[in-house]
Amino acid sequence: MTKKERVFNAIEILKKEYPEAICSLEYENPFELLVATRLSAQCTDARVNMVTPELFSTYKTLDDYVNADLADVERIIKSCGFYRDKAKSIIGMAKMVRDNFGGRVPDNIEDLITLPGVGRKTANLIVGDVYGKESIVVDTHMIRISNRIGLVNVKDPVKIERELKKVVPAEEGAAFCHRIVLFGREHCPARKPKCETCPMEKNCKRVGVK
């Protein structure tokens, strides 16, 4: 089976399993998604969604974040972990978006990764979910599962992104990544994957499983 055939099969299986492929982070505008994604680093989405309602209701505009009290932002987001660095990043992102990009969250990876605390994973999420552009979000689920089902044979996130963009249709990328996360949580965790009930079983090379 070729990689393109594996990708096609995986996409079809995941569409049936998870018809609604949406980001699990809760937000109402592009900057809020940027903030929520920054908070999700080494933190669960569920925890982020518990924290952001207070943050988003306290800081409603870009200028609110620019003028935010660092200690207050730290207090609100403390339970997300690494809160000092994340708070600095959030305020720094707001300043750069306002001063360098006219108050609009950039729509391309090259500009997004110039923002404090923003890497390619976050940048791909923004361009895919907000702007509908080609994107491949490479998180721990994608690294693990793309190797297990034979789409890649490498662990480096940038190389995985590059390889998957060759075989995943551009219009499917964002939804495919969200479905991979849902699939990873339900069927294919890092330890003890549930192979006996896995809908992807026939499409899996079992790399790293046996």
PDB file of C-alpha atoms in Angstrom:
ATOM      1  CA  MET A   1       0.000   0.000   0.000  1.00  0.00           C
ATOM      2  CA  THR A   2       1.410   3.402  -0.975  1.00  0.00           C
ATOM      3  CA  LYS A   3       1.517   6.346   1.411  1.00  0.00           C
ATOM      4  CA  LYS A   4      -1.186   8.123  -0.584  1.00  0.00           C
ATOM      5  CA  GLU A   5      -3.409   5.058  -0.302  1.00  0.00           C
ATOM      6  CA  ARG A   6      -2.731   4.881   3.432  1.00  0.00           C
ATOM      7  CA  VAL A   7      -3.610   8.563   3.789  1.00  0.00           C
ATOM      8  CA  PHE A   8      -6.811   8.173   1.774  1.00  0.00           C
ATOM      9  CA  ASN A   9      -7.879   5.180   3.869  1.00  0.00           C
ATOM     10  CA  ALA A  10      -7.043   6.973   7.123  1.00  0.00           C
ATOM     11  CA  ILE A  11      -8.984  10.075   6.090  1.00  0.00           C
ATOM     12  CA  GLU A  12     -12.067   8.032   5.181  1.00  0.00           C
ATOM     13  CA  ILE A  13     -11.935   5.943   8.362  1.00  0.00           C
ATOM     14  CA  LEU A  14     -11.522   9.015  10.569  1.00  0.00           C
ATOM     15  CA  LYS A  15     -14.330  10.894   8.806  1.00  0.00           C
ATOM     16  CA  LYS A  16     -16.722   8.067   9.638  1.00  0.00           C
ATOM     17  CA  GLU A  17     -15.453   7.863  13.206  1.00  0.00           C
ATOM     18  CA  TYR A  18     -15.386  11.626  13.862  1.00  0.00           C
ATOM     19  CA  PRO A  19     -17.696  13.474  11.451  1.00  0.00           C
ATOM     20  CA  GLU A  20     -17.221  16.798  13.218  1.00  0.00           C
ATOM     21  CA  ALA A  21     -13.544  17.648  13.217  1.00  0.00           C
ATOM     22  CA  ILE A  22     -13.229  20.810  15.257  1.00  0.00           C
ATOM     23  CA  CYS A  23     -10.615  22.237  17.547  1.00  0.00           C
ATOM     24  CA  SER A  24     -11.239  21.297  21.166  1.00  0.00           C
ATOM     25  CA  LEU A  25      -9.964  24.684  22.370  1.00  0.00           C
ATOM     26  CA  GLU A  26     -12.735  27.219  22.962  1.00  0.00           C
ATOM     27  CA  TYR A  27     -12.345  30.703  21.466  1.00  0.00           C
ATOM     28  CA  GLU A  28     -14.280  33.434  19.685  1.00  0.00           C
ATOM     29  CA  ASN A  29     -11.637  35.206  17.586  1.00  0.00           C
ATOM     30  CA  PRO A  30      -8.196  34.527  16.087  1.00  0.00           C
ATOM     31  CA  PHE A  31      -6.230  36.121  18.911  1.00  0.00           C
ATOM     32  CA  GLU A  32      -8.098  34.068  21.508  1.00  0.00           C
ATOM     33  CA  LEU A  33      -7.183  30.897  19.607  1.00  0.00           C
ATOM     34  CA  LEU A  34      -3.571  32.074  19.546  1.00  0.00           C
ATOM     35  CA  VAL A  35      -3.678  32.585  23.323  1.00  0.00           C
ATOM     36  CA  ALA A  36      -5.438  29.289  24.012  1.00  0.00           C
ATOM     37  CA  THR A  37      -2.947  27.383  21.878  1.00  0.00           C
ATOM     38  CA  ARG A  38      -0.035  28.994  23.699  1.00  0.00           C
ATOM     39  CA  LEU A  39      -1.591  27.940  27.010  1.00  0.00           C
ATOM     40  CA  SER A  40      -2.045  24.373  25.767  1.00  0.00           C
ATOM     41  CA  ALA A  41       1.701  23.752  25.585  1.00  0.00           C
ATOM     42  CA  GLN A  42       2.370  20.891  28.031  1.00  0.00           C
ATOM     43  CA  CYS A  43      -1.182  21.288  29.315  1.00  0.00           C
ATOM     44  CA  THR A  44      -4.464  19.597  28.429  1.00  0.00           C
ATOM     45  CA  ASP A  45      -7.061  21.349  26.321  1.00  0.00           C
ATOM     46  CA  ALA A  46      -9.601  20.623  29.042  1.00  0.00           C
ATOM     47  CA  ARG A  47      -7.556  22.583  31.564  1.00  0.00           C
ATOM     48  CA  VAL A  48      -7.071  25.457  29.121  1.00  0.00           C
ATOM     49  CA  ASN A  49     -10.828  25.638  28.567  1.00  0.00           C
ATOM     50  CA  MET A  50     -11.301  25.947  32.328  1.00  0.00           C
ATOM     51  CA  VAL A  51      -8.891  28.882  32.481  1.00  0.00           C
ATOM     52  CA  THR A  52      -9.702  30.929  29.384  1.00  0.00           C
ATOM     53  CA  PRO A  53     -13.235  32.097  30.315  1.00  0.00           C
ATOM     54  CA  GLU A  54     -11.842  34.340  33.071  1.00  0.00           C
ATOM     55  CA  LEU A  55      -8.915  35.430  30.909  1.00  0.00           C
ATOM     56  CA  PHE A  56     -11.066  36.259  27.890  1.00  0.00           C
ATOM     57  CA  SER A  57     -13.691  38.069  29.942  1.00  0.00           C
ATOM     58  CA  THR A  58     -11.022  40.141  31.696  1.00  0.00           C
ATOM     59  CA  TYR A  59      -9.035  40.972  28.562  1.00  0.00           C
ATOM     60  CA  LYS A  60     -11.414  41.563  25.678  1.00  0.00           C
ATOM     61  CA  THR A  61      -9.316  43.518  23.184  1.00  0.00           C
ATOM     62  CA  LEU A  62      -5.774  43.489  21.877  1.00  0.00           C
ATOM     63  CA  ASP A  63      -5.059  46.703  23.778  1.00  0.00           C
ATOM     64  CA  ASP A  64      -6.334  45.075  26.958  1.00  0.00           C
ATOM     65  CA  TYR A  65      -3.634  42.442  26.600  1.00  0.00           C
ATOM     66  CA  VAL A  66      -0.972  44.994  25.671  1.00  0.00           C
ATOM     67  CA  ASN A  67      -1.744  46.942  28.834  1.00  0.00           C
ATOM     68  CA  ALA A  68      -2.364  43.886  31.000  1.00  0.00           C
ATOM     69  CA  ASP A  69      -0.812  43.518  34.417  1.00  0.00           C
ATOM     70  CA  LEU A  70       1.651  40.641  34.099  1.00  0.00           C
ATOM     71  CA  ALA A  71       0.994  39.407  37.627  1.00  0.00           C
ATOM     72  CA  ASP A  72      -2.748  39.278  36.971  1.00  0.00           C
ATOM     73  CA  VAL A  73      -2.332  37.271  33.779  1.00  0.00           C
ATOM     74  CA  GLU A  74       0.001  34.923  35.670  1.00  0.00           C
ATOM     75  CA  ARG A  75      -2.608  34.491  38.400  1.00  0.00           C
ATOM     76  CA  ILE A  76      -5.363  33.604  35.947  1.00  0.00           C
ATOM     77  CA  ILE A  77      -3.342  31.101  33.917  1.00  0.00           C
ATOM     78  CA  LYS A  78      -1.257  29.616  36.739  1.00  0.00           C
ATOM     79  CA  SER A  79      -2.887  26.192  36.644  1.00  0.00           C
ATOM     80  CA  CYS A  80      -1.827  25.738  33.004  1.00  0.00           C
ATOM     81  CA  GLY A  81       1.803  25.370  34.037  1.00  0.00           C
ATOM     82  CA  PHE A  82       4.835  27.393  32.937  1.00  0.00           C
ATOM     83  CA  TYR A  83       2.592  30.350  33.617  1.00  0.00           C
ATOM     84  CA  ARG A  84       5.337  32.974  33.865  1.00  0.00           C
ATOM     85  CA  ASP A  85       6.696  32.284  30.391  1.00  0.00           C
ATOM     86  CA  LYS A  86       3.195  31.918  28.960  1.00  0.00           C
ATOM     87  CA  ALA A  87       2.016  35.214  30.460  1.00  0.00           C
ATOM     88  CA  LYS A  88       5.003  37.053  29.002  1.00  0.00           C
ATOM     89  CA  SER A  89       4.348  35.433  25.626  1.00  0.00           C
ATOM     90  CA  ILE A  90       0.682  36.410  25.622  1.00  0.00           C
ATOM     91  CA  ILE A  91       1.409  40.076  26.325  1.00  0.00           C
ATOM     92  CA  GLY A  92       4.318  40.019  23.877  1.00  0.00           C
ATOM     93  CA  MET A  93       2.131  38.479  21.156  1.00  0.00           C
ATOM     94  CA  ALA A  94      -0.461  41.202  21.631  1.00  0.00           C
ATOM     95  CA  LYS A  95       2.152  43.929  21.293  1.00  0.00           C
ATOM     96  CA  MET A  96       3.607  42.435  18.122  1.00  0.00           C
ATOM     97  CA  VAL A  97       0.218  41.780  16.527  1.00  0.00           C
ATOM     98  CA  ARG A  98      -0.750  45.400  17.210  1.00  0.00           C
ATOM     99  CA  ASP A  99       2.535  47.065  16.292  1.00  0.00           C
ATOM    100  CA  ASN A 100       3.875  44.819  13.526  1.00  0.00           C
ATOM    101  CA  PHE A 101       0.730  43.434  11.912  1.00  0.00           C
ATOM    102  CA  GLY A 102      -1.828  46.214  12.226  1.00  0.00           C
ATOM    103  CA  GLY A 103      -3.847  44.449  14.894  1.00  0.00           C
ATOM    104  CA  ARG A 104      -4.550  41.400  12.718  1.00  0.00           C
ATOM    105  CA  VAL A 105      -3.263  37.939  13.580  1.00  0.00           C
ATOM    106  CA  PRO A 106      -0.996  36.956  10.663  1.00  0.00           C
ATOM    107  CA  ASP A 107      -2.327  34.499   8.113  1.00  0.00           C
ATOM    108  CA  ASN A 108       0.946  32.792   7.251  1.00  0.00           C
ATOM    109  CA  ILE A 109       3.401  30.575   9.104  1.00  0.00           C
ATOM    110  CA  GLU A 110       6.444  32.733   8.456  1.00  0.00           C
ATOM    111  CA  ASP A 111       4.953  35.767  10.216  1.00  0.00           C
ATOM    112  CA  LEU A 112       3.253  33.777  12.958  1.00  0.00           C
ATOM    113  CA  ILE A 113       6.460  32.134  14.144  1.00  0.00           C
ATOM    114  CA  THR A 114       7.983  35.577  14.756  1.00  0.00           C
ATOM    115  CA  LEU A 115       5.504  36.036  17.620  1.00  0.00           C
ATOM    116  CA  PRO A 116       6.730  35.208  21.154  1.00  0.00           C
ATOM    117  CA  GLY A 117       6.073  31.600  22.099  1.00  0.00           C
ATOM    118  CA  VAL A 118       4.648  30.641  18.705  1.00  0.00           C
ATOM    119  CA  GLY A 119       6.118  27.629  16.928  1.00  0.00           C
ATOM    120  CA  ARG A 120       5.098  25.803  13.794  1.00  0.00           C
ATOM    121  CA  LYS A 121       2.448  23.719  15.570  1.00  0.00           C
ATOM    122  CA  THR A 122       0.589  26.821  16.722  1.00  0.00           C
ATOM    123  CA  ALA A 123       1.156  28.597  13.416  1.00  0.00           C
ATOM    124  CA  ASN A 124      -0.297  25.686  11.445  1.00  0.00           C
ATOM    125  CA  LEU A 125      -3.356  25.596  13.683  1.00  0.00           C
ATOM    126  CA  ILE A 126      -4.010  29.298  13.086  1.00  0.00           C
ATOM    127  CA  VAL A 127      -3.574  29.218   9.305  1.00  0.00           C
ATOM    128  CA  GLY A 128      -5.720  26.090   9.029  1.00  0.00           C
ATOM    129  CA  ASP A 129      -8.548  26.802  11.462  1.00  0.00           C
ATOM    130  CA  VAL A 130      -8.779  30.577  11.114  1.00  0.00           C
ATOM    131  CA  TYR A 131      -7.777  31.195   7.519  1.00  0.00           C
ATOM    132  CA  GLY A 132      -8.627  27.881   5.857  1.00  0.00           C
ATOM    133  CA  LYS A 133      -5.180  27.456   4.364  1.00  0.00           C
ATOM    134  CA  GLU A 134      -3.112  24.302   3.967  1.00  0.00           C
ATOM    135  CA  SER A 135      -1.864  23.158   7.349  1.00  0.00           C
ATOM    136  CA  ILE A 136      -0.550  20.142   9.204  1.00  0.00           C
ATOM    137  CA  VAL A 137      -0.472  20.448  12.992  1.00  0.00           C
ATOM    138  CA  VAL A 138       2.210  18.134  14.302  1.00  0.00           C
ATOM    139  CA  ASP A 139       1.610  17.450  17.983  1.00  0.00           C
ATOM    140  CA  THR A 140       2.464  14.372  20.034  1.00  0.00           C
ATOM    141  CA  HIS A 141      -0.585  12.525  18.680  1.00  0.00           C
ATOM    142  CA  MET A 142       0.402  13.199  15.077  1.00  0.00           C
ATOM    143  CA  ILE A 143       4.019  12.192  15.679  1.00  0.00           C
ATOM    144  CA  ARG A 144       2.977   8.896  17.252  1.00  0.00           C
ATOM    145  CA  ILE A 145       0.109   7.937  14.958  1.00  0.00           C
ATOM    146  CA  SER A 146       1.562   9.027  11.617  1.00  0.00           C
ATOM    147  CA  ASN A 147       4.484   6.694  12.367  1.00  0.00           C
ATOM    148  CA  ARG A 148       2.283   3.834  13.567  1.00  0.00           C
ATOM    149  CA  ILE A 149       0.088   3.833  10.472  1.00  0.00           C
ATOM    150  CA  GLY A 150       3.036   4.141   8.114  1.00  0.00           C
ATOM    151  CA  LEU A 151       2.599   7.679   6.818  1.00  0.00           C
ATOM    152  CA  VAL A 152       6.094   8.704   7.932  1.00  0.00           C
ATOM    153  CA  ASN A 153       9.135   7.060   9.417  1.00  0.00           C
ATOM    154  CA  VAL A 154      10.620   9.994  11.301  1.00  0.00           C
ATOM    155  CA  LYS A 155      10.012  11.698  14.649  1.00  0.00           C
ATOM    156  CA  ASP A 156      11.133  15.268  13.830  1.00  0.00           C
ATOM    157  CA  PRO A 157       7.996  17.514  13.750  1.00  0.00           C
ATOM    158  CA  VAL A 158       9.202  19.738  10.894  1.00  0.00           C
ATOM    159  CA  LYS A 159      10.056  16.720   8.748  1.00  0.00           C
ATOM    160  CA  ILE A 160       6.684  15.133   9.538  1.00  0.00           C
ATOM    161  CA  GLU A 161       4.903  18.331   8.542  1.00  0.00           C
ATOM    162  CA  ARG A 162       6.815  18.437   5.261  1.00  0.00           C
ATOM    163  CA  GLU A 163       6.210  14.748   4.488  1.00  0.00           C
ATOM    164  CA  LEU A 164       2.497  14.851   5.271  1.00  0.00           C
ATOM    165  CA  LYS A 165       1.935  17.946   3.154  1.00  0.00           C
ATOM    166  CA  LYS A 166       3.115  15.856   0.192  1.00  0.00           C
ATOM    167  CA  VAL A 167       0.369  13.266   0.638  1.00  0.00           C
ATOM    168  CA  VAL A 168      -2.497  14.827   2.618  1.00  0.00           C
ATOM    169  CA  PRO A 169      -4.818  16.861   0.358  1.00  0.00           C
ATOM    170  CA  ALA A 170      -4.548  20.551   1.308  1.00  0.00           C
ATOM    171  CA  GLU A 171      -8.290  20.862   1.873  1.00  0.00           C
ATOM    172  CA  GLU A 172      -8.243  17.919   4.307  1.00  0.00           C
ATOM    173  CA  GLY A 173      -5.223  18.905   6.418  1.00  0.00           C
ATOM    174  CA  ALA A 174      -6.821  20.837   9.270  1.00  0.00           C
ATOM    175  CA  ALA A 175      -9.693  18.389   9.788  1.00  0.00           C
ATOM    176  CA  PHE A 176      -7.363  15.387   9.461  1.00  0.00           C
ATOM    177  CA  CYS A 177      -5.185  16.728  12.280  1.00  0.00           C
ATOM    178  CA  HIS A 178      -8.147  17.305  14.599  1.00  0.00           C
ATOM    179  CA  ARG A 179      -9.407  13.793  13.904  1.00  0.00           C
ATOM    180  CA  ILE A 180      -5.974  12.322  14.609  1.00  0.00           C
ATOM    181  CA  VAL A 181      -6.084  13.947  18.065  1.00  0.00           C
ATOM    182  CA  LEU A 182      -9.536  12.495  18.782  1.00  0.00           C
ATOM    183  CA  PHE A 183      -8.438   9.094  17.494  1.00  0.00           C
ATOM    184  CA  GLY A 184      -5.272   9.197  19.589  1.00  0.00           C
ATOM    185  CA  ARG A 185      -7.176   9.963  22.749  1.00  0.00           C
ATOM    186  CA  GLU A 186      -9.808   7.279  22.202  1.00  0.00           C
ATOM    187  CA  HIS A 187      -8.000   4.422  20.469  1.00  0.00           C
ATOM    188  CA  CYS A 188      -4.276   4.996  20.125  1.00  0.00           C
ATOM    189  CA  PRO A 189      -2.649   6.398  23.275  1.00  0.00           C
ATOM    190  CA  ALA A 190       1.102   6.268  23.680  1.00  0.00           C
ATOM    191  CA  ARG A 191       0.834   3.347  26.083  1.00  0.00           C
ATOM    192  CA  LYS A 192      -1.443   0.365  25.568  1.00  0.00           C
ATOM    193  CA  PRO A 193      -3.115   1.255  22.256  1.00  0.00           C
ATOM    194  CA  LYS A 194      -6.524  -0.413  21.949  1.00  0.00           C
ATOM    195  CA  CYS A 195      -5.671  -2.399  18.839  1.00  0.00           C
ATOM    196  CA  GLU A 196      -8.433  -4.975  19.357  1.00  0.00           C
ATOM    197  CA  THR A 197     -11.174  -2.348  18.870  1.00  0.00           C
ATOM    198  CA  CYS A 198      -9.297   0.074  16.626  1.00  0.00           C
ATOM    199  CA  PRO A 199     -11.089   1.196  13.433  1.00  0.00           C
ATOM    200  CA  MET A 200      -7.668   1.852  11.884  1.00  0.00           C
ATOM    201  CA  GLU A 201      -6.381  -1.672  12.576  1.00  0.00           C
ATOM    202  CA  LYS A 202      -6.250  -2.766   8.925  1.00  0.00           C
ATOM    203  CA  ASN A 203      -4.497   0.456   7.977  1.00  0.00           C
ATOM    204  CA  CYS A 204      -1.836   0.163  10.671  1.00  0.00           C
ATOM    205  CA  LYS A 205       1.754  -0.986  10.277  1.00  0.00           C
ATOM    206  CA  ARG A 206       1.959  -1.388  14.058  1.00  0.00           C
ATOM    207  CA  VAL A 207       5.204   0.576  14.093  1.00  0.00           C
ATOM    208  CA  GLY A 208       6.246   0.835  17.711  1.00  0.00           C
ATOM    209  CA  VAL A 209       3.249  -1.156  18.918  1.00  0.00           C
ATOM    210  CA  LYS A 210       4.532  -4.717  18.971  1.00  0.00           C
TER     211      LYS A 210
END
